[in-house]
JSON list of C-alpha atoms in Angstrom, two decimals:
[
{"chain": "A", "resi": 1, "resn": "MET", "atom": "CA", "xyz": [60.47, 51.72, -58.38]},
{"chain": "A", "resi": 2, "resn": "THR", "atom": "CA", "xyz": [57.49, 53.87, -57.54]},
{"chain": "A", "resi": 3, "resn": "PRO", "atom": "CA", "xyz": [56.36, 54.32, -53.95]},
{"chain": "A", "resi": 4, "resn": "ARG", "atom": "CA", "xyz": [53.04, 52.66, -54.82]},
{"chain": "A", "resi": 5, "resn": "LEU", "atom": "CA", "xyz": [54.76, 49.54, -56.19]},
{"chain": "A", "resi": 6, "resn": "THR", "atom": "CA", "xyz": [57.05, 49.38, -53.13]},
{"chain": "A", "resi": 7, "resn": "ALA", "atom": "CA", "xyz": [54.02, 49.49, -50.82]},
{"chain": "A", "resi": 8, "resn": "LEU", "atom": "CA", "xyz": [52.31, 46.68, -52.76]},
{"chain": "A", "resi": 9, "resn": "LEU", "atom": "CA", "xyz": [55.43, 44.47, -52.62]},
{"chain": "A", "resi": 10, "resn": "THR", "atom": "CA", "xyz": [55.77, 45.09, -48.87]},
{"chain": "A", "resi": 11, "resn": "LEU", "atom": "CA", "xyz": [52.12, 44.16, -48.30]},
{"chain": "A", "resi": 12, "resn": "ALA", "atom": "CA", "xyz": [52.52, 40.97, -50.36]},
{"chain": "A", "resi": 13, "resn": "ALA", "atom": "CA", "xyz": [55.62, 39.95, -48.36]},
{"chain": "A", "resi": 14, "resn": "MET", "atom": "CA", "xyz": [53.79, 40.47, -45.08]},
{"chain": "A", "resi": 15, "resn": "THR", "atom": "CA", "xyz": [50.87, 38.37, -46.28]},
{"chain": "A", "resi": 16, "resn": "LEU", "atom": "CA", "xyz": [53.15, 35.48, -47.30]},
{"chain": "A", "resi": 17, "resn": "ALA", "atom": "CA", "xyz": [54.92, 35.61, -43.93]},
{"chain": "A", "resi": 18, "resn": "GLY", "atom": "CA", "xyz": [51.64, 35.08, -42.03]},
{"chain": "A", "resi": 19, "resn": "CYS", "atom": "CA", "xyz": [50.75, 31.95, -40.14]},
{"chain": "A", "resi": 20, "resn": "GLY", "atom": "CA", "xyz": [48.98, 30.37, -43.06]},
{"chain": "A", "resi": 21, "resn": "ILE", "atom": "CA", "xyz": [45.83, 29.38, -41.11]},
{"chain": "A", "resi": 22, "resn": "ARG", "atom": "CA", "xyz": [42.69, 30.53, -42.81]},
{"chain": "A", "resi": 23, "resn": "SER", "atom": "CA", "xyz": [39.96, 31.94, -40.65]},
{"chain": "A", "resi": 24, "resn": "THR", "atom": "CA", "xyz": [36.66, 30.08, -40.42]},
{"chain": "A", "resi": 25, "resn": "GLU", "atom": "CA", "xyz": [33.18, 30.96, -39.27]},
{"chain": "A", "resi": 26, "resn": "VAL", "atom": "CA", "xyz": [32.40, 27.34, -38.38]},
{"chain": "A", "resi": 27, "resn": "PRO", "atom": "CA", "xyz": [32.54, 26.89, -34.60]},
{"chain": "A", "resi": 28, "resn": "THR", "atom": "CA", "xyz": [34.89, 24.19, -33.40]},
{"chain": "A", "resi": 29, "resn": "ASN", "atom": "CA", "xyz": [34.41, 22.48, -30.05]},
{"chain": "A", "resi": 30, "resn": "PHE", "atom": "CA", "xyz": [36.65, 19.59, -29.08]},
{"chain": "A", "resi": 31, "resn": "GLY", "atom": "CA", "xyz": [35.44, 19.59, -25.46]},
{"chain": "A", "resi": 32, "resn": "PRO", "atom": "CA", "xyz": [37.32, 20.57, -22.34]},
{"chain": "A", "resi": 33, "resn": "ALA", "atom": "CA", "xyz": [40.82, 19.35, -21.76]},
{"chain": "A", "resi": 34, "resn": "PRO", "atom": "CA", "xyz": [40.96, 16.26, -19.51]},
{"chain": "A", "resi": 35, "resn": "SER", "atom": "CA", "xyz": [41.34, 17.31, -15.89]},
{"chain": "A", "resi": 36, "resn": "ARG", "atom": "CA", "xyz": [43.03, 14.10, -14.70]},
{"chain": "A", "resi": 37, "resn": "VAL", "atom": "CA", "xyz": [44.18, 10.70, -15.83]},
{"chain": "A", "resi": 38, "resn": "HIS", "atom": "CA", "xyz": [41.34, 8.16, -15.71]},
{"chain": "A", "resi": 39, "resn": "CYS", "atom": "CA", "xyz": [41.85, 5.45, -13.05]},
{"chain": "A", "resi": 40, "resn": "SER", "atom": "CA", "xyz": [44.72, 7.38, -11.48]},
{"chain": "A", "resi": 41, "resn": "LEU", "atom": "CA", "xyz": [44.46, 8.59, -7.91]},
{"chain": "A", "resi": 42, "resn": "SER", "atom": "CA", "xyz": [46.08, 11.92, -7.07]},
{"chain": "A", "resi": 43, "resn": "GLU", "atom": "CA", "xyz": [47.26, 10.58, -3.71]},
{"chain": "A", "resi": 44, "resn": "PRO", "atom": "CA", "xyz": [48.25, 7.02, -2.74]},
{"chain": "A", "resi": 45, "resn": "ASP", "atom": "CA", "xyz": [46.34, 7.24, 0.54]},
{"chain": "A", "resi": 46, "resn": "ALA", "atom": "CA", "xyz": [43.25, 8.98, -0.80]},
{"chain": "A", "resi": 47, "resn": "SER", "atom": "CA", "xyz": [40.85, 6.56, 0.90]},
{"chain": "A", "resi": 48, "resn": "PRO", "atom": "CA", "xyz": [39.51, 7.67, 4.27]},
{"chain": "A", "resi": 49, "resn": "ARG", "atom": "CA", "xyz": [39.49, 4.00, 5.29]},
{"chain": "A", "resi": 50, "resn": "ALA", "atom": "CA", "xyz": [43.31, 3.82, 5.15]},
{"chain": "A", "resi": 51, "resn": "THR", "atom": "CA", "xyz": [43.80, 3.18, 8.85]},
{"chain": "A", "resi": 52, "resn": "ARG", "atom": "CA", "xyz": [46.13, 0.98, 10.86]},
{"chain": "A", "resi": 53, "resn": "GLY", "atom": "CA", "xyz": [45.60, -2.72, 10.32]},
{"chain": "A", "resi": 54, "resn": "LEU", "atom": "CA", "xyz": [46.45, -5.52, 7.91]},
{"chain": "A", "resi": 55, "resn": "PRO", "atom": "CA", "xyz": [47.39, -4.05, 4.48]},
{"chain": "A", "resi": 56, "resn": "VAL", "atom": "CA", "xyz": [45.34, -5.67, 1.71]},
{"chain": "A", "resi": 57, "resn": "GLN", "atom": "CA", "xyz": [44.24, -4.95, -1.83]},
{"chain": "A", "resi": 58, "resn": "VAL", "atom": "CA", "xyz": [40.77, -5.14, -3.31]},
{"chain": "A", "resi": 59, "resn": "PHE", "atom": "CA", "xyz": [39.84, -5.07, -6.98]},
{"chain": "A", "resi": 60, "resn": "LEU", "atom": "CA", "xyz": [37.50, -2.26, -7.99]},
{"chain": "A", "resi": 61, "resn": "LEU", "atom": "CA", "xyz": [36.12, -1.55, -11.45]},
{"chain": "A", "resi": 62, "resn": "CYS", "atom": "CA", "xyz": [37.58, 1.28, -13.50]},
{"chain": "A", "resi": 63, "resn": "GLY", "atom": "CA", "xyz": [37.35, 1.71, -17.24]},
{"chain": "A", "resi": 64, "resn": "SER", "atom": "CA", "xyz": [35.61, -1.71, -17.48]},
{"chain": "A", "resi": 65, "resn": "GLN", "atom": "CA", "xyz": [38.67, -3.40, -15.98]},
{"chain": "A", "resi": 66, "resn": "LEU", "atom": "CA", "xyz": [39.67, -4.60, -12.53]},
{"chain": "A", "resi": 67, "resn": "VAL", "atom": "CA", "xyz": [42.17, -2.34, -10.78]},
{"chain": "A", "resi": 68, "resn": "ALA", "atom": "CA", "xyz": [43.82, -3.10, -7.42]},
{"chain": "A", "resi": 69, "resn": "VAL", "atom": "CA", "xyz": [43.29, -0.52, -4.67]},
{"chain": "A", "resi": 70, "resn": "ASP", "atom": "CA", "xyz": [45.01, -0.48, -1.26]},
{"chain": "A", "resi": 71, "resn": "ARG", "atom": "CA", "xyz": [42.93, -1.04, 1.86]},
{"chain": "A", "resi": 72, "resn": "THR", "atom": "CA", "xyz": [43.47, -2.10, 5.47]},
{"chain": "A", "resi": 73, "resn": "ILE", "atom": "CA", "xyz": [41.36, -4.50, 7.51]},
{"chain": "A", "resi": 74, "resn": "ARG", "atom": "CA", "xyz": [41.41, -5.41, 11.19]},
{"chain": "A", "resi": 75, "resn": "VAL", "atom": "CA", "xyz": [42.28, -8.96, 12.24]},
{"chain": "A", "resi": 76, "resn": "PRO", "atom": "CA", "xyz": [42.97, -9.62, 15.94]},
{"chain": "A", "resi": 77, "resn": "ASP", "atom": "CA", "xyz": [46.48, -10.82, 16.73]},
{"chain": "A", "resi": 78, "resn": "GLY", "atom": "CA", "xyz": [46.78, -14.48, 17.61]},
{"chain": "A", "resi": 79, "resn": "THR", "atom": "CA", "xyz": [43.74, -15.55, 15.59]},
{"chain": "A", "resi": 80, "resn": "ALA", "atom": "CA", "xyz": [43.95, -19.21, 14.54]},
{"chain": "A", "resi": 81, "resn": "ASP", "atom": "CA", "xyz": [44.59, -19.84, 10.84]},
{"chain": "A", "resi": 82, "resn": "ALA", "atom": "CA", "xyz": [41.13, -21.16, 10.00]},
{"chain": "A", "resi": 83, "resn": "ALA", "atom": "CA", "xyz": [39.37, -18.27, 11.73]},
{"chain": "A", "resi": 84, "resn": "ARG", "atom": "CA", "xyz": [41.87, -15.77, 10.34]},
{"chain": "A", "resi": 85, "resn": "ARG", "atom": "CA", "xyz": [41.11, -16.88, 6.78]},
{"chain": "A", "resi": 86, "resn": "VAL", "atom": "CA", "xyz": [37.40, -16.17, 7.29]},
{"chain": "A", "resi": 87, "resn": "LEU", "atom": "CA", "xyz": [38.02, -12.83, 9.03]},
{"chain": "A", "resi": 88, "resn": "VAL", "atom": "CA", "xyz": [40.27, -11.68, 6.18]},
{"chain": "A", "resi": 89, "resn": "ALA", "atom": "CA", "xyz": [37.67, -12.77, 3.61]},
{"chain": "A", "resi": 90, "resn": "GLN", "atom": "CA", "xyz": [34.90, -10.94, 5.51]},
{"chain": "A", "resi": 91, "resn": "GLY", "atom": "CA", "xyz": [36.97, -7.78, 5.75]},
{"chain": "A", "resi": 92, "resn": "LEU", "atom": "CA", "xyz": [37.69, -7.88, 2.03]},
{"chain": "A", "resi": 93, "resn": "LEU", "atom": "CA", "xyz": [34.02, -8.41, 1.18]},
{"chain": "A", "resi": 94, "resn": "GLU", "atom": "CA", "xyz": [33.07, -5.42, 3.32]},
{"chain": "A", "resi": 95, "resn": "GLU", "atom": "CA", "xyz": [35.61, -3.26, 1.51]},
{"chain": "A", "resi": 96, "resn": "LEU", "atom": "CA", "xyz": [34.26, -4.41, -1.86]},
{"chain": "A", "resi": 97, "resn": "GLN", "atom": "CA", "xyz": [30.70, -3.54, -0.78]},
{"chain": "A", "resi": 98, "resn": "ALA", "atom": "CA", "xyz": [31.69, -0.11, 0.57]},
{"chain": "A", "resi": 99, "resn": "THR", "atom": "CA", "xyz": [31.22, 3.01, -1.51]},
{"chain": "A", "resi": 100, "resn": "PRO", "atom": "CA", "xyz": [34.52, 4.16, -3.09]},
{"chain": "A", "resi": 101, "resn": "SER", "atom": "CA", "xyz": [36.03, 7.31, -1.58]},
{"chain": "A", "resi": 102, "resn": "PRO", "atom": "CA", "xyz": [35.36, 10.69, -3.25]},
{"chain": "A", "resi": 103, "resn": "ALA", "atom": "CA", "xyz": [38.85, 10.68, -4.78]},
{"chain": "A", "resi": 104, "resn": "GLU", "atom": "CA", "xyz": [38.29, 7.17, -6.16]},
{"chain": "A", "resi": 105, "resn": "LYS", "atom": "CA", "xyz": [34.90, 8.15, -7.57]},
{"chain": "A", "resi": 106, "resn": "GLU", "atom": "CA", "xyz": [36.46, 11.17, -9.27]},
{"chain": "A", "resi": 107, "resn": "ALA", "atom": "CA", "xyz": [39.09, 8.91, -10.84]},
{"chain": "A", "resi": 108, "resn": "GLY", "atom": "CA", "xyz": [36.38, 6.58, -12.16]},
{"chain": "A", "resi": 109, "resn": "TYR", "atom": "CA", "xyz": [36.41, 3.73, -9.63]},
{"chain": "A", "resi": 110, "resn": "THR", "atom": "CA", "xyz": [33.18, 1.83, -8.89]},
{"chain": "A", "resi": 111, "resn": "THR", "atom": "CA", "xyz": [32.09, -1.49, -7.42]},
{"chain": "A", "resi": 112, "resn": "ASP", "atom": "CA", "xyz": [29.43, -3.87, -8.69]},
{"chain": "A", "resi": 113, "resn": "LEU", "atom": "CA", "xyz": [29.12, -5.70, -5.38]},
{"chain": "A", "resi": 114, "resn": "ARG", "atom": "CA", "xyz": [25.85, -5.10, -3.56]},
{"chain": "A", "resi": 115, "resn": "GLY", "atom": "CA", "xyz": [25.43, -6.07, 0.07]},
{"chain": "A", "resi": 116, "resn": "PRO", "atom": "CA", "xyz": [24.86, -7.26, 2.54]},
{"chain": "A", "resi": 117, "resn": "MET", "atom": "CA", "xyz": [27.00, -10.31, 1.91]},
{"chain": "A", "resi": 118, "resn": "ASP", "atom": "CA", "xyz": [28.86, -12.33, 4.50]},
{"chain": "A", "resi": 119, "resn": "VAL", "atom": "CA", "xyz": [31.24, -15.28, 4.40]},
{"chain": "A", "resi": 120, "resn": "THR", "atom": "CA", "xyz": [31.73, -18.36, 6.57]},
{"chain": "A", "resi": 121, "resn": "GLY", "atom": "CA", "xyz": [34.24, -21.17, 6.63]},
{"chain": "A", "resi": 122, "resn": "PRO", "atom": "CA", "xyz": [33.90, -24.70, 5.24]},
{"chain": "A", "resi": 123, "resn": "ARG", "atom": "CA", "xyz": [31.03, -26.99, 6.07]},
{"chain": "A", "resi": 124, "resn": "ARG", "atom": "CA", "xyz": [31.40, -30.65, 6.88]},
{"chain": "A", "resi": 125, "resn": "ASN", "atom": "CA", "xyz": [32.89, -32.47, 3.88]},
{"chain": "A", "resi": 126, "resn": "ASP", "atom": "CA", "xyz": [34.09, -29.21, 2.27]},
{"chain": "A", "resi": 127, "resn": "PRO", "atom": "CA", "xyz": [37.81, -28.76, 1.54]},
{"chain": "A", "resi": 128, "resn": "ASP", "atom": "CA", "xyz": [39.49, -26.92, 4.43]},
{"chain": "A", "resi": 129, "resn": "GLU", "atom": "CA", "xyz": [40.12, -23.74, 2.41]},
{"chain": "A", "resi": 130, "resn": "THR", "atom": "CA", "xyz": [36.48, -23.36, 1.30]},
{"chain": "A", "resi": 131, "resn": "LEU", "atom": "CA", "xyz": [34.77, -20.00, 1.80]},
{"chain": "A", "resi": 132, "resn": "ARG", "atom": "CA", "xyz": [30.97, -20.02, 1.67]},
{"chain": "A", "resi": 133, "resn": "LEU", "atom": "CA", "xyz": [29.17, -16.81, 0.73]},
{"chain": "A", "resi": 134, "resn": "THR", "atom": "CA", "xyz": [25.66, -15.97, 1.90]},
{"chain": "A", "resi": 135, "resn": "THR", "atom": "CA", "xyz": [24.90, -15.27, -1.77]},
{"chain": "A", "resi": 136, "resn": "ALA", "atom": "CA", "xyz": [25.38, -18.05, -4.32]},
{"chain": "A", "resi": 137, "resn": "PRO", "atom": "CA", "xyz": [28.27, -17.15, -6.69]},
{"chain": "A", "resi": 138, "resn": "SER", "atom": "CA", "xyz": [26.15, -18.24, -9.68]},
{"chain": "A", "resi": 139, "resn": "THR", "atom": "CA", "xyz": [23.65, -15.44, -8.97]},
{"chain": "A", "resi": 140, "resn": "LEU", "atom": "CA", "xyz": [26.25, -12.65, -9.01]},
{"chain": "A", "resi": 141, "resn": "THR", "atom": "CA", "xyz": [26.96, -10.45, -12.01]},
{"chain": "A", "resi": 142, "resn": "SER", "atom": "CA", "xyz": [30.14, -11.31, -13.91]},
{"chain": "A", "resi": 143, "resn": "TYR", "atom": "CA", "xyz": [31.66, -8.02, -12.65]},
{"chain": "A", "resi": 144, "resn": "ALA", "atom": "CA", "xyz": [30.86, -8.76, -8.99]},
{"chain": "A", "resi": 145, "resn": "LEU", "atom": "CA", "xyz": [32.07, -12.36, -9.22]},
{"chain": "A", "resi": 146, "resn": "ALA", "atom": "CA", "xyz": [35.31, -11.23, -10.86]},
{"chain": "A", "resi": 147, "resn": "GLN", "atom": "CA", "xyz": [35.86, -8.66, -8.10]},
{"chain": "A", "resi": 148, "resn": "ILE", "atom": "CA", "xyz": [35.35, -11.27, -5.38]},
{"chain": "A", "resi": 149, "resn": "VAL", "atom": "CA", "xyz": [37.44, -14.00, -7.03]},
{"chain": "A", "resi": 150, "resn": "CYS", "atom": "CA", "xyz": [40.39, -11.75, -7.87]},
{"chain": "A", "resi": 151, "resn": "THR", "atom": "CA", "xyz": [40.34, -10.03, -4.47]},
{"chain": "A", "resi": 152, "resn": "LEU", "atom": "CA", "xyz": [40.11, -13.22, -2.41]},
{"chain": "A", "resi": 153, "resn": "SER", "atom": "CA", "xyz": [42.49, -15.30, -4.53]},
{"chain": "A", "resi": 154, "resn": "ASP", "atom": "CA", "xyz": [45.19, -12.64, -4.09]},
{"chain": "A", "resi": 155, "resn": "SER", "atom": "CA", "xyz": [44.85, -12.53, -0.30]},
{"chain": "A", "resi": 156, "resn": "ALA", "atom": "CA", "xyz": [45.56, -14.40, 2.91]},
{"chain": "A", "resi": 157, "resn": "ALA", "atom": "CA", "xyz": [42.04, -15.84, 2.62]},
{"chain": "A", "resi": 158, "resn": "ALA", "atom": "CA", "xyz": [43.25, -18.22, -0.12]},
{"chain": "A", "resi": 159, "resn": "GLU", "atom": "CA", "xyz": [46.19, -20.50, -0.76]},
{"chain": "A", "resi": 160, "resn": "GLY", "atom": "CA", "xyz": [48.10, -17.95, -2.85]},
{"chain": "A", "resi": 161, "resn": "ASP", "atom": "CA", "xyz": [47.92, -19.89, -6.12]},
{"chain": "A", "resi": 162, "resn": "GLY", "atom": "CA", "xyz": [45.65, -17.47, -7.96]},
{"chain": "A", "resi": 163, "resn": "SER", "atom": "CA", "xyz": [42.48, -19.37, -7.10]},
{"chain": "A", "resi": 164, "resn": "VAL", "atom": "CA", "xyz": [39.88, -19.56, -4.35]},
{"chain": "A", "resi": 165, "resn": "ILE", "atom": "CA", "xyz": [37.27, -22.17, -3.42]},
{"chain": "A", "resi": 166, "resn": "LEU", "atom": "CA", "xyz": [33.85, -20.55, -3.10]},
{"chain": "A", "resi": 167, "resn": "GLY", "atom": "CA", "xyz": [30.43, -21.89, -2.35]},
{"chain": "A", "resi": 168, "resn": "GLY", "atom": "CA", "xyz": [27.01, -20.49, -1.63]},
{"chain": "A", "resi": 169, "resn": "PRO", "atom": "CA", "xyz": [24.59, -21.29, 1.17]},
{"chain": "A", "resi": 170, "resn": "THR", "atom": "CA", "xyz": [23.95, -24.67, -0.45]},
{"chain": "A", "resi": 171, "resn": "GLY", "atom": "CA", "xyz": [25.45, -26.87, -3.14]},
{"chain": "A", "resi": 172, "resn": "THR", "atom": "CA", "xyz": [28.94, -28.01, -3.98]},
{"chain": "A", "resi": 173, "resn": "PRO", "atom": "CA", "xyz": [31.72, -25.41, -3.85]},
{"chain": "A", "resi": 174, "resn": "ARG", "atom": "CA", "xyz": [33.85, -24.66, -6.90]},
{"chain": "A", "resi": 175, "resn": "ARG", "atom": "CA", "xyz": [37.44, -23.52, -7.39]},
{"chain": "A", "resi": 176, "resn": "TYR", "atom": "CA", "xyz": [37.54, -20.16, -9.21]},
{"chain": "A", "resi": 177, "resn": "GLU", "atom": "CA", "xyz": [40.60, -18.66, -10.91]},
{"chain": "A", "resi": 178, "resn": "CYS", "atom": "CA", "xyz": [41.56, -15.02, -11.47]},
{"chain": "A", "resi": 179, "resn": "THR", "atom": "CA", "xyz": [43.17, -14.81, -14.91]},
{"chain": "A", "resi": 180, "resn": "ASP", "atom": "CA", "xyz": [44.53, -11.91, -16.96]},
{"chain": "A", "resi": 181, "resn": "GLU", "atom": "CA", "xyz": [41.43, -12.12, -19.17]},
{"chain": "A", "resi": 182, "resn": "VAL", "atom": "CA", "xyz": [39.15, -11.83, -16.13]},
{"chain": "A", "resi": 183, "resn": "ARG", "atom": "CA", "xyz": [41.05, -8.75, -14.89]},
{"chain": "A", "resi": 184, "resn": "THR", "atom": "CA", "xyz": [40.94, -7.01, -18.27]},
{"chain": "A", "resi": 185, "resn": "ARG", "atom": "CA", "xyz": [37.43, -8.07, -19.39]},
{"chain": "A", "resi": 186, "resn": "PRO", "atom": "CA", "xyz": [35.39, -8.83, -16.24]},
{"chain": "A", "resi": 187, "resn": "GLY", "atom": "CA", "xyz": [32.13, -7.95, -17.95]},
{"chain": "A", "resi": 188, "resn": "THR", "atom": "CA", "xyz": [32.45, -10.60, -20.64]},
{"chain": "A", "resi": 189, "resn": "THR", "atom": "CA", "xyz": [34.85, -13.14, -19.13]},
{"chain": "A", "resi": 190, "resn": "GLU", "atom": "CA", "xyz": [33.68, -14.99, -16.04]},
{"chain": "A", "resi": 191, "resn": "PRO", "atom": "CA", "xyz": [36.31, -16.53, -13.76]},
{"chain": "A", "resi": 192, "resn": "PRO", "atom": "CA", "xyz": [37.04, -20.11, -14.87]},
{"chain": "A", "resi": 193, "resn": "SER", "atom": "CA", "xyz": [35.82, -22.63, -12.31]},
{"chain": "A", "resi": 194, "resn": "THR", "atom": "CA", "xyz": [35.93, -26.33, -11.60]},
{"chain": "A", "resi": 195, "resn": "GLU", "atom": "CA", "xyz": [34.00, -28.43, -9.13]},
{"chain": "A", "resi": 196, "resn": "VAL", "atom": "CA", "xyz": [36.01, -29.59, -6.16]},
{"chain": "A", "resi": 197, "resn": "ALA", "atom": "CA", "xyz": [35.92, -33.00, -4.56]},
{"chain": "A", "resi": 198, "resn": "THR", "atom": "CA", "xyz": [34.22, -33.24, -1.19]},
{"chain": "A", "resi": 199, "resn": "ALA", "atom": "CA", "xyz": [34.83, -35.83, 1.49]}
]
């Protein structure tokens, strides 16, 4: 075998042993690698509002779904049940209206609730567990209503059965439910509601 033929065979073997990826002049850009998991906080206590008080959860929006976030609210010890229910509801509404923390914003959390909005207890002839908002529930966006219903129904402000009785400044209150569909599709699925009987 001549030296020239040996060199050609060696070159051919090296070529076949290559990586097999052909070069291209077309630029490829698949974007930057994701820096963090969407809707995932890097720290459990990332909120600056995580202070001593009653531990609660509020539902914020993230990725077009409702996601529970830990909060604390202040309720004086020894508060009577009826007043305590309203204080808890007011504290939860304030947390829903507050701007998410920088860490929550970075993870994609937002709120659709715009204030100011307050809550009072039942009026005469209302069921005892009624909470009346200063804004009529029917005027809220489906996102905001879902946030309120799911947050309140899962708290000490309600009876713990997955529902909450809400009313506005006027009119008959209604019982709203927080369902799996509402939590996963709050923009297109409004909380189911039924009119409640008044005395």
